Short mmCIF file of C-alpha atoms in Angstrom, two decimals:
data_model
loop_
_atom_site.label_atom_id
_atom_site.label_comp_id
_atom_site.label_asym_id
_atom_site.label_seq_id
_atom_site.Cartn_x
_atom_site.Cartn_y
_atom_site.Cartn_z
CA UNK U 1 183.83 64.14 56.80
CA UNK U 2 181.18 66.83 56.98
CA UNK U 3 179.21 67.50 53.90
CA UNK U 4 179.93 70.79 52.22
CA UNK U 5 176.32 70.97 51.02
CA UNK U 6 174.18 73.50 52.86
CA UNK U 7 171.13 71.71 54.37
CA UNK U 8 169.07 74.92 54.25
CA UNK U 9 169.63 75.53 50.60
CA UNK U 10 166.51 75.26 48.43
CA UNK U 11 166.42 72.03 46.51
CA UNK U 12 164.41 71.24 43.43
CA UNK U 13 162.51 67.97 43.51
CA UNK U 14 162.45 65.79 40.49
CA UNK U 15 158.85 64.73 41.07
CA UNK U 16 157.63 68.27 40.70
CA UNK U 17 159.59 68.70 37.48
CA UNK U 18 158.12 65.50 36.13
CA UNK U 19 154.59 66.65 36.92
CA UNK U 20 155.11 69.97 35.19
CA UNK U 21 156.52 68.26 32.15
CA UNK U 22 153.52 65.93 32.02
CA UNK U 23 151.03 68.81 32.17
CA UNK U 24 152.54 71.91 30.63
CA UNK U 25 149.21 73.79 30.65
CA UNK U 26 148.98 73.78 34.44
CA UNK U 27 148.95 77.11 36.20
CA UNK U 28 151.55 77.65 38.86
CA UNK U 29 151.30 80.18 41.67
CA UNK U 30 154.29 81.57 43.39
CA UNK U 31 154.17 82.20 47.13
CA UNK U 32 155.77 85.53 46.44
CA UNK U 33 152.78 86.62 44.30
CA UNK U 34 150.88 88.86 46.72
CA UNK U 35 148.24 89.85 44.16
CA UNK U 36 146.62 86.40 44.08
CA UNK U 37 144.01 86.05 46.82
CA UNK U 38 141.18 83.63 47.32
CA UNK U 39 137.87 84.70 45.96
CA UNK U 40 136.22 84.97 49.42
CA UNK U 41 139.04 87.23 50.60
CA UNK U 42 138.61 89.46 47.59
CA UNK U 43 134.88 89.72 48.18
CA UNK U 44 135.42 90.48 51.85
CA UNK U 45 137.97 93.09 51.06
CA UNK U 46 135.76 94.70 48.48
CA UNK U 47 132.72 94.94 50.87
CA UNK U 48 131.67 98.46 51.57
CA UNK U 49 129.45 99.65 54.44
CA UNK U 50 127.37 101.50 51.85
CA UNK U 51 126.30 98.17 50.37
CA UNK U 52 124.59 97.11 53.64
CA UNK U 53 120.92 96.39 52.87
CA UNK U 54 119.93 97.79 56.25
CA UNK U 55 119.83 101.55 56.33
CA UNK U 56 121.67 103.50 58.91
CA UNK U 57 118.45 104.37 60.69
CA UNK U 58 117.37 100.76 60.97
CA UNK U 59 120.78 99.70 62.26
CA UNK U 60 120.72 102.42 64.87
CA UNK U 61 117.23 101.32 66.01
CA UNK U 62 118.22 97.67 66.21
CA UNK U 63 121.45 98.39 68.10
CA UNK U 64 119.66 100.66 70.57
CA UNK U 65 116.81 98.15 70.99
CA UNK U 66 114.16 100.70 69.99
CA UNK U 67 112.04 100.10 66.91
CA UNK U 68 109.53 102.66 65.76
CA UNK U 69 105.98 101.46 66.25
CA UNK U 70 103.39 101.89 63.55
CA UNK U 71 100.68 104.57 63.92
CA UNK U 72 97.54 103.45 65.73
CA UNK U 73 95.36 103.95 62.66
CA UNK U 74 97.24 101.30 60.63
CA UNK U 75 96.71 97.54 60.59
CA UNK U 76 100.35 96.98 61.59
CA UNK U 77 99.71 98.58 64.92
CA UNK U 78 96.90 96.17 65.82
CA UNK U 79 98.56 93.15 64.27
CA UNK U 80 100.90 92.65 67.21
CA UNK U 81 97.92 92.42 69.61
CA UNK U 82 96.75 89.29 67.78
CA UNK U 83 100.17 87.64 67.82
CA UNK U 84 99.80 85.53 70.95
CA UNK U 85 100.29 81.88 71.82
CA UNK U 86 97.31 79.64 72.61
CA UNK U 87 98.54 78.75 76.07
CA UNK U 88 98.73 82.41 76.99
CA UNK U 89 95.07 82.85 76.05
CA UNK U 90 94.13 79.76 78.00
CA UNK U 91 96.11 80.99 81.04
CA UNK U 92 94.36 84.36 80.93
CA UNK U 93 90.90 82.85 80.58
CA UNK U 94 91.50 80.57 83.61
CA UNK U 95 92.88 83.53 85.55
CA UNK U 96 89.78 85.55 84.80
CA UNK U 97 87.45 82.77 85.84
CA UNK U 98 89.35 81.90 89.02
CA UNK U 99 90.65 85.18 90.44
CA UNK U 100 92.80 85.12 93.55
CA UNK U 101 92.62 87.89 96.13
CA UNK U 102 95.48 90.33 95.89
CA UNK U 103 96.54 89.23 92.39
CA UNK U 104 96.44 91.97 89.79
CA UNK U 105 95.33 90.51 86.45
CA UNK U 106 97.48 92.95 84.48
CA UNK U 107 100.65 92.31 86.46
CA UNK U 108 100.23 88.54 86.76
CA UNK U 109 98.85 87.55 83.35
CA UNK U 110 99.30 90.41 80.87
CA UNK U 111 102.85 91.47 81.97
CA UNK U 112 102.78 94.53 79.68
CA UNK U 113 101.75 92.31 76.76
CA UNK U 114 98.00 92.80 76.20
CA UNK U 115 96.23 91.07 73.34
CA UNK U 116 92.97 91.57 71.47
CA UNK U 117 92.67 88.02 70.16
CA UNK U 118 91.21 86.65 73.40
CA UNK U 119 88.86 89.56 74.16
CA UNK U 120 87.53 89.63 70.57
CA UNK U 121 86.65 85.95 70.46
CA UNK U 122 85.28 85.98 74.01
CA UNK U 123 82.92 88.83 73.15
CA UNK U 124 81.95 87.17 69.84
CA UNK U 125 81.27 83.86 71.56
CA UNK U 126 79.26 85.57 74.24
CA UNK U 127 77.14 87.39 71.65
CA UNK U 128 76.15 84.17 69.92
CA UNK U 129 75.76 82.33 73.20
CA UNK U 130 73.28 84.96 74.45
CA UNK U 131 71.33 85.09 71.20
CA UNK U 132 71.14 81.31 70.67
CA UNK U 133 70.41 80.57 74.31
CA UNK U 134 67.66 83.18 74.27
CA UNK U 135 66.05 81.57 71.24
CA UNK U 136 66.26 78.09 72.81
CA UNK U 137 64.82 79.38 76.08
CA UNK U 138 61.97 81.03 74.21
CA UNK U 139 61.24 77.73 72.44
CA UNK U 140 61.24 75.74 75.69
CA UNK U 141 58.93 78.20 77.45
CA UNK U 142 56.37 78.10 74.65
CA UNK U 143 56.78 74.41 73.92
CA UNK U 144 53.42 72.63 74.09
CA UNK U 145 51.26 75.59 73.17
CA UNK U 146 49.05 74.70 70.18
CA UNK U 147 49.04 78.27 68.82
CA UNK U 148 52.81 78.67 69.06
CA UNK U 149 54.98 78.62 65.96
CA UNK U 150 58.74 78.89 66.44
CA UNK U 151 60.40 81.76 64.57
CA UNK U 152 64.13 82.44 64.95
CA UNK U 153 64.81 85.89 66.33
CA UNK U 154 67.93 86.95 64.45
CA UNK U 155 67.65 90.52 65.70
CA UNK U 156 68.82 89.28 69.07
CA UNK U 157 72.29 88.77 67.61
CA UNK U 158 72.48 92.41 66.65
CA UNK U 159 71.18 93.63 70.00
CA UNK U 160 73.56 91.35 71.91
CA UNK U 161 76.55 92.44 69.81
CA UNK U 162 75.72 96.09 70.35
CA UNK U 163 75.42 95.72 74.10
CA UNK U 164 78.45 93.52 74.64
CA UNK U 165 80.93 95.19 72.34
CA UNK U 166 79.85 98.62 73.59
CA UNK U 167 80.53 97.47 77.14
CA UNK U 168 83.84 95.93 76.15
CA UNK U 169 85.14 99.02 74.29
CA UNK U 170 83.30 102.17 75.43
CA UNK U 171 83.53 101.50 79.12
CA UNK U 172 87.33 100.87 78.98
CA UNK U 173 87.69 104.03 76.85
CA UNK U 174 85.89 106.14 79.43
CA UNK U 175 87.76 104.53 82.29
CA UNK U 176 91.10 104.99 80.59
CA UNK U 177 90.38 108.65 79.94
CA UNK U 178 89.32 109.26 83.53
CA UNK U 179 92.38 107.46 84.95
CA UNK U 180 94.62 109.40 82.62
CA UNK U 181 93.13 112.64 83.85
CA UNK U 182 93.52 111.61 87.48
CA UNK U 183 97.11 110.53 86.84
CA UNK U 184 97.92 114.03 85.59
CA UNK U 185 96.34 115.40 88.77
CA UNK U 186 98.06 112.96 91.13
CA UNK U 187 101.51 111.87 90.01
CA UNK U 188 101.83 108.75 92.20
CA UNK U 189 98.88 106.88 90.69
CA UNK U 190 99.35 103.64 88.80
CA UNK U 191 98.56 104.09 85.09
CA UNK U 192 97.29 101.48 82.63
CA UNK U 193 97.24 101.69 78.88
CA UNK U 194 94.02 101.61 76.91
CA UNK U 195 94.77 98.18 75.44
CA UNK U 196 95.46 96.75 78.89
CA UNK U 197 92.08 97.97 80.14
CA UNK U 198 90.33 96.59 77.07
CA UNK U 199 92.09 93.29 77.58
CA UNK U 200 91.00 93.06 81.23
CA UNK U 201 87.37 93.84 80.38
CA UNK U 202 87.35 91.34 77.52
CA UNK U 203 88.69 88.47 79.59
CA UNK U 204 86.42 89.37 82.54
CA UNK U 205 83.44 88.46 80.32
CA UNK U 206 84.57 84.86 79.81
CA UNK U 207 82.79 83.69 82.96
CA UNK U 208 79.46 84.76 81.45
CA UNK U 209 79.67 82.22 78.61
CA UNK U 210 79.01 79.13 80.78
CA UNK U 211 76.51 81.16 82.83
CA UNK U 212 74.51 82.06 79.72
CA UNK U 213 74.43 78.42 78.66
CA UNK U 214 72.86 77.58 81.99
CA UNK U 215 70.15 80.18 81.39
CA UNK U 216 68.64 77.85 78.80
CA UNK U 217 67.22 75.81 81.67
CA UNK U 218 63.77 77.29 82.48
CA UNK U 219 64.55 77.75 86.15
CA UNK U 220 64.66 81.26 87.57
CA UNK U 221 66.60 80.36 90.70
CA UNK U 222 69.31 78.68 88.61
CA UNK U 223 69.56 81.69 86.35
CA UNK U 224 69.85 84.16 89.25
CA UNK U 225 72.34 81.90 91.02
CA UNK U 226 74.56 81.75 87.94
CA UNK U 227 74.28 85.54 87.57
CA UNK U 228 75.41 86.11 91.15
CA UNK U 229 78.38 83.73 90.75
CA UNK U 230 79.41 85.30 87.43
CA UNK U 231 79.09 88.80 88.86
CA UNK U 232 81.27 87.95 91.85
CA UNK U 233 84.01 86.38 89.75
CA UNK U 234 83.97 89.01 87.00
CA UNK U 235 83.72 91.87 89.49
CA UNK U 236 86.61 90.49 91.54
CA UNK U 237 88.89 90.56 88.47
CA UNK U 238 87.96 94.17 87.75
CA UNK U 239 88.20 95.41 91.34
CA UNK U 240 91.54 93.74 92.12
CA UNK U 241 92.96 95.07 88.87
CA UNK U 242 91.87 98.72 89.20
CA UNK U 243 92.22 99.07 92.93
CA UNK U 244 95.98 99.84 92.70
CA UNK U 245 95.23 102.55 90.16
CA UNK U 246 92.88 104.47 92.45
CA UNK U 247 93.84 103.56 96.02
CA UNK U 248 96.04 106.65 96.43
CA UNK U 249 93.35 108.98 95.14
CA UNK U 250 90.74 110.84 97.13
CA UNK U 251 88.14 108.68 98.94
CA UNK U 252 85.26 110.11 96.94
CA UNK U 253 87.01 109.31 93.65
CA UNK U 254 87.78 105.77 94.83
CA UNK U 255 84.19 105.06 95.75
CA UNK U 256 82.89 106.59 92.52
CA UNK U 257 85.21 104.63 90.24
CA UNK U 258 84.79 101.27 91.93
CA UNK U 259 81.03 101.70 92.27
CA UNK U 260 80.73 102.60 88.59
CA UNK U 261 82.72 99.50 87.58
CA UNK U 262 80.50 97.24 89.67
CA UNK U 263 77.19 98.87 88.65
CA UNK U 264 77.98 98.69 84.90
CA UNK U 265 78.93 95.05 85.25
CA UNK U 266 75.61 94.33 87.04
CA UNK U 267 73.65 96.24 84.42
CA UNK U 268 75.15 94.18 81.61
CA UNK U 269 74.43 90.85 83.27
CA UNK U 270 70.92 91.69 84.54
CA UNK U 271 70.03 93.49 81.35
CA UNK U 272 70.92 90.50 79.21
CA UNK U 273 69.04 88.13 81.45
CA UNK U 274 65.93 90.34 81.56
CA UNK U 275 65.79 91.11 77.87
CA UNK U 276 66.80 87.77 76.34
CA UNK U 277 65.38 85.32 78.89
CA UNK U 278 62.46 86.95 80.71
CA UNK U 279 60.68 88.45 77.76
CA UNK U 280 59.28 85.18 76.35
CA UNK U 281 57.60 84.39 79.68
CA UNK U 282 56.22 87.88 79.94
CA UNK U 283 54.89 87.72 76.38
CA UNK U 284 53.25 84.40 77.17
CA UNK U 285 51.52 85.90 80.18
CA UNK U 286 50.33 88.90 78.19
CA UNK U 287 49.05 86.61 75.48
CA UNK U 288 47.10 84.56 78.05
CA UNK U 289 45.60 87.70 79.57
CA UNK U 290 44.57 88.94 76.11
CA UNK U 291 42.87 85.63 75.33
CA UNK U 292 41.05 85.71 78.66
CA UNK U 293 39.73 89.20 78.01
CA UNK U 294 38.58 88.25 74.50
CA UNK U 295 36.75 85.23 75.91
CA UNK U 296 35.03 87.29 78.59
CA UNK U 297 33.97 89.93 76.12
CA UNK U 298 32.56 87.37 73.72
CA UNK U 299 30.45 85.79 76.43
#
């Protein structure tokens, strides 16, 4: 006989009643109570776009992928040029010392991400290398003379810093201004930013650091040989980099720009060698001539 009791009828369970009787202070929630929501849902529902810590301008810049850069006169502008990994600096130094024909230093190594960390420390290291090597070379040349007393020439640091940092900053500034002017005249020229040109010039000086160390040896042929090698490597980096920027210009402009780049590079190398490493020998010769004349006049 079929049961007359409806199987879908709600039934009360005795266990639930027993639990409620045991703990009468318990809070019960009905499934029909739509006002009770979990705390996270209430917080999410009460969130307003106006409470977003990011302003509407910042969100627009982030979504569009464009962030306003700081003005060039602030520290924030130059801070990003010192944010570079060590292996990138090492890669760029090796690339400047071992240039390959047809490889543009900016396109291969910088990739629109120039830095000032490497050029700054390369120039600083070169300044102290020139000054210290010049003092050591002076000491070795005059070693053995009874009337010689070694005196450190600290002014050489100032002179070396003025020459090297002027070359690493003023020459790129003039070159950047000239290329910018020629780009406005000829629209199909390749343009480089000022920081990219500074970066190229800074890294191109790295080959002179080992060359300057070799200048300590009192051998003129070794010094000139190292100068020629350093000039060829450094000049190759500069010429292969700036050739695409001027190759579509007038022939006279091309010859003028490339010749100026090479001549200024030669003047820096030969000038440092002549002033810091040839002067002690010249002073020694002048001193010997003066002593000879004094001896002759006394007799």
